[in-house]
């Protein structure tokens, strides 16, 4: 299989083992899946199967906050249909509620026939909310009779099977690359987005320790608060010193996230390493280098640890937000409701260039504050001044009162600590 490669794609191969203890009906077999290099996926070794009557290979991926299971499947011809149906149900039934299921393969069940094999297969698909999408003949065979007459037969044995509610476009490719016509399926809902690429985030680490060190540095700093200096100069000096100390004690850090980090934050590095061990144990068990029980026991232990980590994560989240009902419901909705995909909206300036995220708010302010001036410029000139329309004016209706430190402290304490971004001062620090 080293020579079976496609440039720009990652290959996944399931090779039929050369096992003298297992009786296979025919030579050949095996399944290959090729995944484009910019698509993140996981080979689901735990679902792969090689049996005398069927072979299947699975990968898992994610698009637009939906999890997909994609399988290549082959049913060995002239084998017991009941064995195949039973194993098919055993694999797919646990997946149908959590994944969008896509199965492509050669099932060697002719859907043109009205027989027991077709009926059992259709009932099996319907019970798992699946439908076949290929409706034309996928194999055309010809043979010559004893009288010299050439007859042809058409069968529909290859298919692309999906959930019944998935929008799709599918069909046959008119090519004689093999004795089966190639089939294809296109799903418009699968669009590669930022969820499938690594994302770098920037943040400042604000903890009790870093806040304590910052407050200590502020107390040790001598600010020029002379009343003889101009107010703007005094504030500018204070502001610059404050920002320098803030950047020193709360430096901007970067972290690379993938979609799993965002969706399953309870899976830490320890669990990730154990998952790698699990996958390696599966490979060893598959090659019969270790007992299958060793792999199964470790997998069950890891599953239990992952569930406990998930429960502990949500317990901590609920305790942390016990006094914030809005955040509590947000956590609940994230668990029980699938997230809807968000479209990226770009903002353009007057020159047609994209506005950077950090300058979006400035762009909005400039736009809305200029509305009055733009409308005023469109008004016709009038000999009457705007103030002439005002009657009985009182010039002393608005008074500025001197603010004291208590007023400033009250305002700061009422500020909400959200939406400030990394380029602003955290309200919790103030």
Coordinates of C-alpha atoms in Angstrom, one line a residue:
X1 CA 0.0 0.0 0.0
X2 CA 3.0 2.3 0.1
X3 CA 2.5 3.0 -3.6
X4 CA -1.2 3.8 -3.2
X5 CA -1.0 7.5 -2.6
X6 CA -2.7 10.7 -3.8
X7 CA -0.9 14.0 -3.6
X8 CA -2.5 16.3 -1.1
X9 CA -4.5 13.6 0.7
X10 CA -3.9 11.5 3.8
X11 CA -4.5 7.7 3.2
X12 CA -6.3 5.4 5.6
X13 CA -6.1 1.7 4.6
X14 CA -7.9 -1.3 6.0
X15 CA -6.1 -4.4 4.7
X16 CA -7.6 -7.9 4.8
X17 CA -5.3 -9.9 7.0
X18 CA -3.6 -13.1 5.7
X19 CA -5.1 -15.2 8.5
X20 CA -5.2 -19.0 7.9
X21 CA -7.7 -19.4 10.8
X22 CA -10.4 -17.2 9.1
X23 CA -12.2 -18.4 6.0
X24 CA -12.6 -15.7 3.4
X25 CA -14.8 -16.3 0.4
X26 CA -12.6 -14.4 -2.1
X27 CA -9.2 -12.9 -2.5
X28 CA -8.8 -9.2 -2.5
X29 CA -11.0 -7.0 -0.4
X30 CA -9.7 -4.1 1.8
X31 CA -10.8 -0.5 2.0
X32 CA -9.0 2.8 1.5
X33 CA -10.2 6.3 2.5
X34 CA -8.3 9.4 1.3
X35 CA -8.8 12.6 3.2
X36 CA -7.6 16.0 2.0
X37 CA -4.7 17.3 4.1
X38 CA -6.4 20.4 5.3
X39 CA -9.2 18.4 6.9
X40 CA -8.8 17.3 10.5
X41 CA -10.1 13.8 11.2
X42 CA -9.6 10.9 13.5
X43 CA -9.4 7.3 12.3
X44 CA -11.9 5.3 14.4
X45 CA -10.0 2.1 14.9
X46 CA -12.6 1.0 17.5
X47 CA -15.2 0.8 14.7
X48 CA -13.1 -0.9 12.0
X49 CA -14.1 -4.5 11.2
X50 CA -12.7 -7.2 9.0
X51 CA -14.9 -10.3 8.9
X52 CA -15.5 -13.1 6.4
X53 CA -18.7 -11.4 5.3
X54 CA -18.0 -7.7 5.6
X55 CA -15.2 -5.1 5.9
X56 CA -15.6 -1.5 7.0
X57 CA -13.3 1.4 7.9
X58 CA -14.4 4.6 9.7
X59 CA -13.2 8.1 10.2
X60 CA -14.6 10.9 12.4
X61 CA -14.5 14.6 11.5
X62 CA -16.3 17.8 12.3
X63 CA -17.8 20.6 10.2
X64 CA -19.9 23.6 11.4
X65 CA -20.2 22.2 14.9
X66 CA -21.6 18.8 13.7
X67 CA -19.8 15.5 14.2
X68 CA -19.6 13.2 11.1
X69 CA -18.9 9.5 10.9
X70 CA -17.8 8.6 7.4
X71 CA -17.4 4.9 6.5
X72 CA -16.1 2.8 3.6
X73 CA -18.0 -0.5 3.6
X74 CA -17.7 -3.7 1.6
X75 CA -20.0 -6.8 1.9
X76 CA -18.3 -9.9 0.6
X77 CA -20.7 -11.4 -2.1
X78 CA -22.5 -14.7 -1.6
X79 CA -22.3 -14.5 2.2
X80 CA -25.0 -14.7 4.8
X81 CA -27.1 -11.6 4.6
X82 CA -28.4 -12.0 8.2
X83 CA -24.9 -11.8 9.6
X84 CA -24.3 -8.6 7.6
X85 CA -27.5 -6.9 8.7
X86 CA -27.0 -7.8 12.3
X87 CA -23.4 -6.4 12.4
X88 CA -24.5 -3.3 10.4
X89 CA -27.1 -2.5 13.1
X90 CA -24.7 -3.3 15.9
X91 CA -22.3 -0.7 14.5
X92 CA -24.6 2.1 13.3
X93 CA -27.4 2.1 15.9
X94 CA -25.2 3.6 18.7
X95 CA -23.9 6.3 16.3
X96 CA -27.1 7.6 14.7
X97 CA -28.1 9.9 17.5
X98 CA -24.7 11.5 18.0
X99 CA -23.3 11.7 14.5
X100 CA -24.2 12.6 10.9
X101 CA -23.6 9.2 9.3
X102 CA -22.3 8.8 5.8
X103 CA -21.5 5.3 4.4
X104 CA -20.1 4.6 0.9
X105 CA -19.3 1.2 -0.5
X106 CA -20.1 -1.9 -2.4
X107 CA -22.8 -3.8 -0.6
X108 CA -23.4 -6.5 -3.2
X109 CA -27.1 -6.2 -2.6
X110 CA -29.0 -5.4 -5.8
X111 CA -31.6 -2.8 -5.1
X112 CA -33.2 -3.4 -8.5
X113 CA -34.3 -6.9 -7.3
X114 CA -37.4 -7.5 -5.3
X115 CA -36.1 -10.2 -3.0
X116 CA -35.4 -10.9 0.6
X117 CA -31.9 -9.4 0.6
X118 CA -33.1 -6.1 -0.7
X119 CA -36.1 -6.0 1.7
X120 CA -33.9 -6.8 4.7
X121 CA -31.4 -4.1 3.7
X122 CA -34.0 -1.4 3.2
X123 CA -35.6 -2.2 6.5
X124 CA -32.2 -2.0 8.2
X125 CA -31.5 1.4 6.6
X126 CA -34.9 2.8 7.5
X127 CA -34.6 1.7 11.2
X128 CA -31.3 3.7 11.3
X129 CA -32.8 6.8 9.6
X130 CA -30.7 6.2 6.5
X131 CA -31.4 6.4 2.8
X132 CA -29.5 5.3 -0.3
X133 CA -28.8 8.2 -2.7
X134 CA -27.6 6.3 -5.8
X135 CA -30.6 5.2 -8.0
X136 CA -29.0 4.1 -11.3
X137 CA -27.1 1.0 -12.2
X138 CA -23.6 0.9 -10.8
X139 CA -22.5 -2.3 -12.6
X140 CA -23.2 -3.5 -16.1
X141 CA -22.1 -6.9 -17.1
X142 CA -22.3 -8.7 -20.4
X143 CA -22.0 -12.3 -21.3
X144 CA -22.3 -14.4 -24.5
X145 CA -24.9 -17.2 -24.6
X146 CA -24.4 -20.5 -26.3
X147 CA -26.3 -19.3 -29.3
X148 CA -23.9 -16.4 -29.7
X149 CA -26.3 -13.8 -28.4
X150 CA -24.8 -11.1 -26.1
X151 CA -26.9 -10.2 -23.1
X152 CA -26.3 -7.6 -20.5
X153 CA -27.4 -7.2 -16.9
X154 CA -27.7 -4.1 -14.8
X155 CA -27.3 -4.1 -11.0
X156 CA -27.4 -1.4 -8.3
X157 CA -24.9 -2.7 -5.7
X158 CA -22.8 0.4 -4.9
X159 CA -24.2 3.3 -2.9
X160 CA -23.7 6.4 -0.8
X161 CA -25.9 6.1 2.2
X162 CA -26.7 9.2 4.4
X163 CA -29.2 10.4 7.0
X164 CA -32.6 11.0 5.5
X165 CA -32.6 14.8 6.2
X166 CA -29.3 15.7 4.8
X167 CA -29.2 17.8 1.6
X168 CA -27.1 16.2 -1.1
X169 CA -26.2 15.9 -4.7
X170 CA -25.2 12.4 -5.8
X171 CA -24.7 10.4 -9.0
X172 CA -22.6 8.2 -11.2
X173 CA -19.4 9.0 -13.1
X174 CA -19.4 7.5 -16.6
X175 CA -16.0 5.8 -16.5
X176 CA -14.7 2.3 -17.2
X177 CA -11.9 2.6 -14.7
X178 CA -13.3 -0.7 -13.3
X179 CA -16.3 -2.9 -13.9
X180 CA -18.2 -0.7 -11.4
X181 CA -19.2 2.9 -12.2
X182 CA -17.6 5.3 -9.7
X183 CA -20.2 7.1 -7.5
X184 CA -20.0 10.5 -5.8
X185 CA -22.0 12.5 -3.3
X186 CA -21.7 16.2 -2.4
X187 CA -23.1 17.6 0.8
X188 CA -23.5 21.5 0.7
X189 CA -23.7 21.6 4.5
X190 CA -20.1 20.4 4.8
X191 CA -18.0 23.5 4.3
X192 CA -14.6 23.7 5.8
X193 CA -14.5 26.6 8.3
X194 CA -12.4 27.8 11.2
X195 CA -13.7 25.0 13.4
X196 CA -11.4 22.6 11.4
X197 CA -8.3 24.7 11.5
X198 CA -6.1 25.5 14.4
X199 CA -6.9 28.9 15.9
X200 CA -4.4 31.1 17.9
X201 CA -5.9 33.1 20.7
X202 CA -4.4 35.9 22.7
X203 CA -5.1 36.4 26.3
X204 CA -3.9 38.0 29.6
X205 CA -3.7 35.7 32.6
X206 CA -5.6 37.6 35.4
X207 CA -5.4 35.6 38.7
X208 CA -5.4 36.5 42.3
X209 CA -1.6 36.2 42.3
X210 CA -1.0 38.4 39.3
X211 CA -3.5 41.0 40.6
X212 CA -1.7 41.0 44.0
X213 CA 1.7 41.6 42.4
X214 CA 0.2 44.4 40.2
X215 CA -1.4 46.1 43.2
X216 CA 1.9 45.9 45.1
X217 CA 3.7 47.5 42.2
X218 CA 1.2 50.3 42.0
X219 CA 1.6 51.1 45.7
X220 CA 5.4 51.2 45.3
X221 CA 5.2 53.6 42.3
X222 CA 5.6 57.3 42.8
X223 CA 3.1 59.2 40.5
X224 CA 3.5 62.9 39.7
X225 CA 0.2 64.3 41.1
X226 CA 1.3 67.9 41.5
X227 CA -1.5 70.3 41.5
X228 CA 0.7 72.8 39.7
X229 CA 0.9 70.7 36.6
X230 CA -1.7 70.7 33.8
X231 CA -4.4 68.1 34.3
X232 CA -3.9 66.5 30.9
X233 CA -0.1 66.2 31.5
X234 CA -0.6 64.6 34.9
X235 CA -3.1 62.1 33.6
X236 CA -1.0 61.3 30.6
X237 CA 2.0 60.4 32.9
X238 CA -0.2 58.4 35.2
X239 CA -1.8 56.6 32.3
X240 CA 1.5 55.6 30.6
X241 CA 3.0 54.3 33.9
X242 CA -0.2 52.4 34.7
X243 CA -0.2 50.7 31.3
X244 CA 3.5 49.8 31.6
X245 CA 2.9 48.1 34.9
X246 CA -0.2 46.4 33.6
X247 CA 1.6 45.0 30.5
X248 CA 4.4 43.8 32.8
X249 CA 2.2 41.9 35.3
X250 CA -0.4 40.8 32.7
X251 CA 1.6 40.2 29.5
X252 CA -0.2 39.0 26.4
X253 CA 0.1 35.3 25.9
X254 CA -0.8 33.1 22.9
X255 CA -2.4 29.6 22.8
X256 CA -3.1 27.4 19.9
X257 CA -6.6 25.8 19.9
X258 CA -8.2 23.3 17.7
X259 CA -12.0 22.5 17.6
X260 CA -11.6 19.8 20.2
X261 CA -10.0 22.2 22.7
X262 CA -13.0 24.5 22.3
X263 CA -15.7 21.8 22.4
X264 CA -14.2 19.4 25.0
X265 CA -12.2 21.6 27.4
X266 CA -12.2 18.8 30.1
X267 CA -9.9 16.7 28.0
X268 CA -6.4 17.7 29.3
X269 CA -3.0 16.7 28.2
X270 CA -3.0 13.7 30.5
X271 CA -6.2 12.3 28.9
X272 CA -4.8 13.0 25.4
X273 CA -1.7 11.0 26.1
X274 CA -3.8 8.1 27.4
X275 CA -5.9 8.3 24.2
X276 CA -2.7 7.8 22.2
X277 CA -1.8 4.8 24.4
X278 CA -5.3 3.4 23.8
X279 CA -4.9 3.8 20.0
X280 CA -1.5 2.1 20.1
X281 CA -2.9 -0.8 22.2
X282 CA -5.6 -1.3 19.6
X283 CA -3.0 -1.6 16.9
X284 CA -1.1 -4.2 18.9
X285 CA -4.3 -6.1 19.7
X286 CA -5.3 -6.0 16.0
X287 CA -2.0 -7.5 15.1
X288 CA -2.4 -10.1 17.9
X289 CA 0.8 -8.9 19.6
X290 CA -1.1 -8.4 22.9
X291 CA -4.3 -9.8 24.3
X292 CA -7.5 -8.0 23.2
X293 CA -8.5 -7.9 26.9
X294 CA -5.6 -5.6 27.7
X295 CA -6.8 -3.1 25.1
X296 CA -10.4 -3.4 26.2
X297 CA -9.6 -3.0 29.9
X298 CA -7.6 0.1 29.2
X299 CA -10.2 1.6 26.9
X300 CA -12.9 1.1 29.5
X301 CA -10.7 2.7 32.2
X302 CA -10.1 5.7 29.9
X303 CA -13.8 6.0 29.1
X304 CA -14.6 6.1 32.8
X305 CA -11.8 8.7 33.5
X306 CA -13.1 10.9 30.6
X307 CA -16.6 10.8 31.9
X308 CA -15.5 11.7 35.4
X309 CA -13.4 14.6 34.0
X310 CA -16.4 15.9 32.1
X311 CA -18.6 15.7 35.1
X312 CA -16.0 17.5 37.3
X313 CA -15.6 20.2 34.6
X314 CA -19.3 21.0 34.5
X315 CA -19.6 20.8 38.3
X316 CA -16.8 23.5 38.6
X317 CA -18.5 25.6 35.9
X318 CA -21.9 25.5 37.7
X319 CA -20.2 26.3 41.1
X320 CA -18.2 29.2 39.6
X321 CA -21.3 30.7 38.0
X322 CA -23.8 29.8 40.8
X323 CA -24.8 33.5 41.2
X324 CA -25.0 34.2 37.4
X325 CA -28.2 32.7 36.1
X326 CA -27.5 33.9 32.6
X327 CA -24.1 32.1 32.4
X328 CA -25.6 29.0 34.0
X329 CA -28.3 28.7 31.3
X330 CA -25.6 29.4 28.7
X331 CA -23.7 26.4 29.9
X332 CA -26.8 24.2 29.9
X333 CA -27.7 25.3 26.4
X334 CA -24.2 24.5 25.2
X335 CA -24.7 20.9 26.4
X336 CA -28.3 20.2 25.2
X337 CA -28.5 22.4 22.1
X338 CA -26.3 22.1 19.1
X339 CA -24.5 25.3 18.2
X340 CA -25.5 27.0 15.0
X341 CA -22.8 27.9 12.6
X342 CA -21.9 31.5 12.4
X343 CA -21.1 33.4 9.2
X344 CA -18.0 35.5 9.2
X345 CA -19.0 39.2 8.5
X346 CA -16.2 41.5 7.3
X347 CA -16.4 45.3 7.7
X348 CA -14.9 47.4 5.0
X349 CA -13.7 51.0 5.3
X350 CA -14.2 53.8 2.8
X351 CA -11.4 52.4 0.7
X352 CA -12.9 48.9 0.5
X353 CA -10.2 47.4 2.8
X354 CA -11.0 45.0 5.6
X355 CA -11.2 46.7 9.0
X356 CA -9.1 45.0 11.7
X357 CA -11.0 43.6 14.7
X358 CA -9.3 46.0 17.1
X359 CA -10.6 49.0 15.0
X360 CA -14.1 47.8 14.4
X361 CA -15.5 49.8 17.4
X362 CA -13.7 52.9 16.2
X363 CA -15.2 52.5 12.7
X364 CA -18.7 52.2 14.1
X365 CA -18.2 55.3 16.3
X366 CA -16.9 57.3 13.4
X367 CA -19.9 56.2 11.2
X368 CA -22.6 57.0 13.7
X369 CA -21.1 60.3 15.0
X370 CA -20.8 61.6 11.4
X371 CA -24.5 61.0 10.6
X372 CA -25.6 64.3 12.0
X373 CA -23.0 66.3 10.1
X374 CA -23.7 64.5 6.9
X375 CA -27.5 65.2 7.2
X376 CA -26.8 68.8 8.2
X377 CA -24.7 69.2 5.1
X378 CA -27.7 68.2 3.0
X379 CA -30.1 70.7 4.5
X380 CA -30.7 73.9 2.5
X381 CA -29.4 77.2 3.8
X382 CA -31.8 79.1 6.0
X383 CA -31.6 82.7 7.2
X384 CA -33.0 81.6 10.6
X385 CA -30.5 80.3 13.1
X386 CA -31.4 77.1 15.0
X387 CA -31.3 78.9 18.3
X388 CA -34.1 81.2 17.2
X389 CA -36.5 78.2 17.5
X390 CA -35.8 77.9 21.2
X391 CA -38.1 79.7 23.7
X392 CA -37.6 80.6 27.3
X393 CA -34.2 79.2 27.6
X394 CA -32.6 78.7 31.0
X395 CA -28.8 78.7 30.8
X396 CA -28.3 77.1 34.3
X397 CA -30.2 73.8 33.9
X398 CA -27.0 71.7 33.8
X399 CA -24.4 71.6 36.5
X400 CA -21.1 69.6 36.8
X401 CA -20.5 68.6 40.4
X402 CA -17.0 67.8 41.6
X403 CA -16.4 64.0 41.8
X404 CA -14.6 62.5 44.7
X405 CA -12.7 59.2 45.1
X406 CA -15.8 57.5 46.5
X407 CA -17.8 58.3 43.3
X408 CA -15.0 56.9 41.1
X409 CA -14.7 53.7 43.2
X410 CA -18.5 53.2 43.0
X411 CA -18.5 53.5 39.2
X412 CA -15.6 51.1 38.8
X413 CA -17.2 48.5 41.1
X414 CA -20.3 48.6 38.9
X415 CA -18.4 47.9 35.7
X416 CA -19.0 44.4 34.2
X417 CA -15.9 42.4 33.6
X418 CA -16.6 41.2 30.0
X419 CA -16.0 42.2 26.4
X420 CA -12.9 44.3 27.1
X421 CA -10.4 42.5 24.9
X422 CA -6.7 42.1 25.5
X423 CA -5.9 45.8 24.6
X424 CA -8.0 47.2 27.5
X425 CA -7.7 47.2 31.2
X426 CA -9.6 44.4 32.9
X427 CA -12.3 45.8 35.2
X428 CA -11.5 43.1 37.8
X429 CA -8.0 44.5 38.1
X430 CA -9.4 48.0 38.6

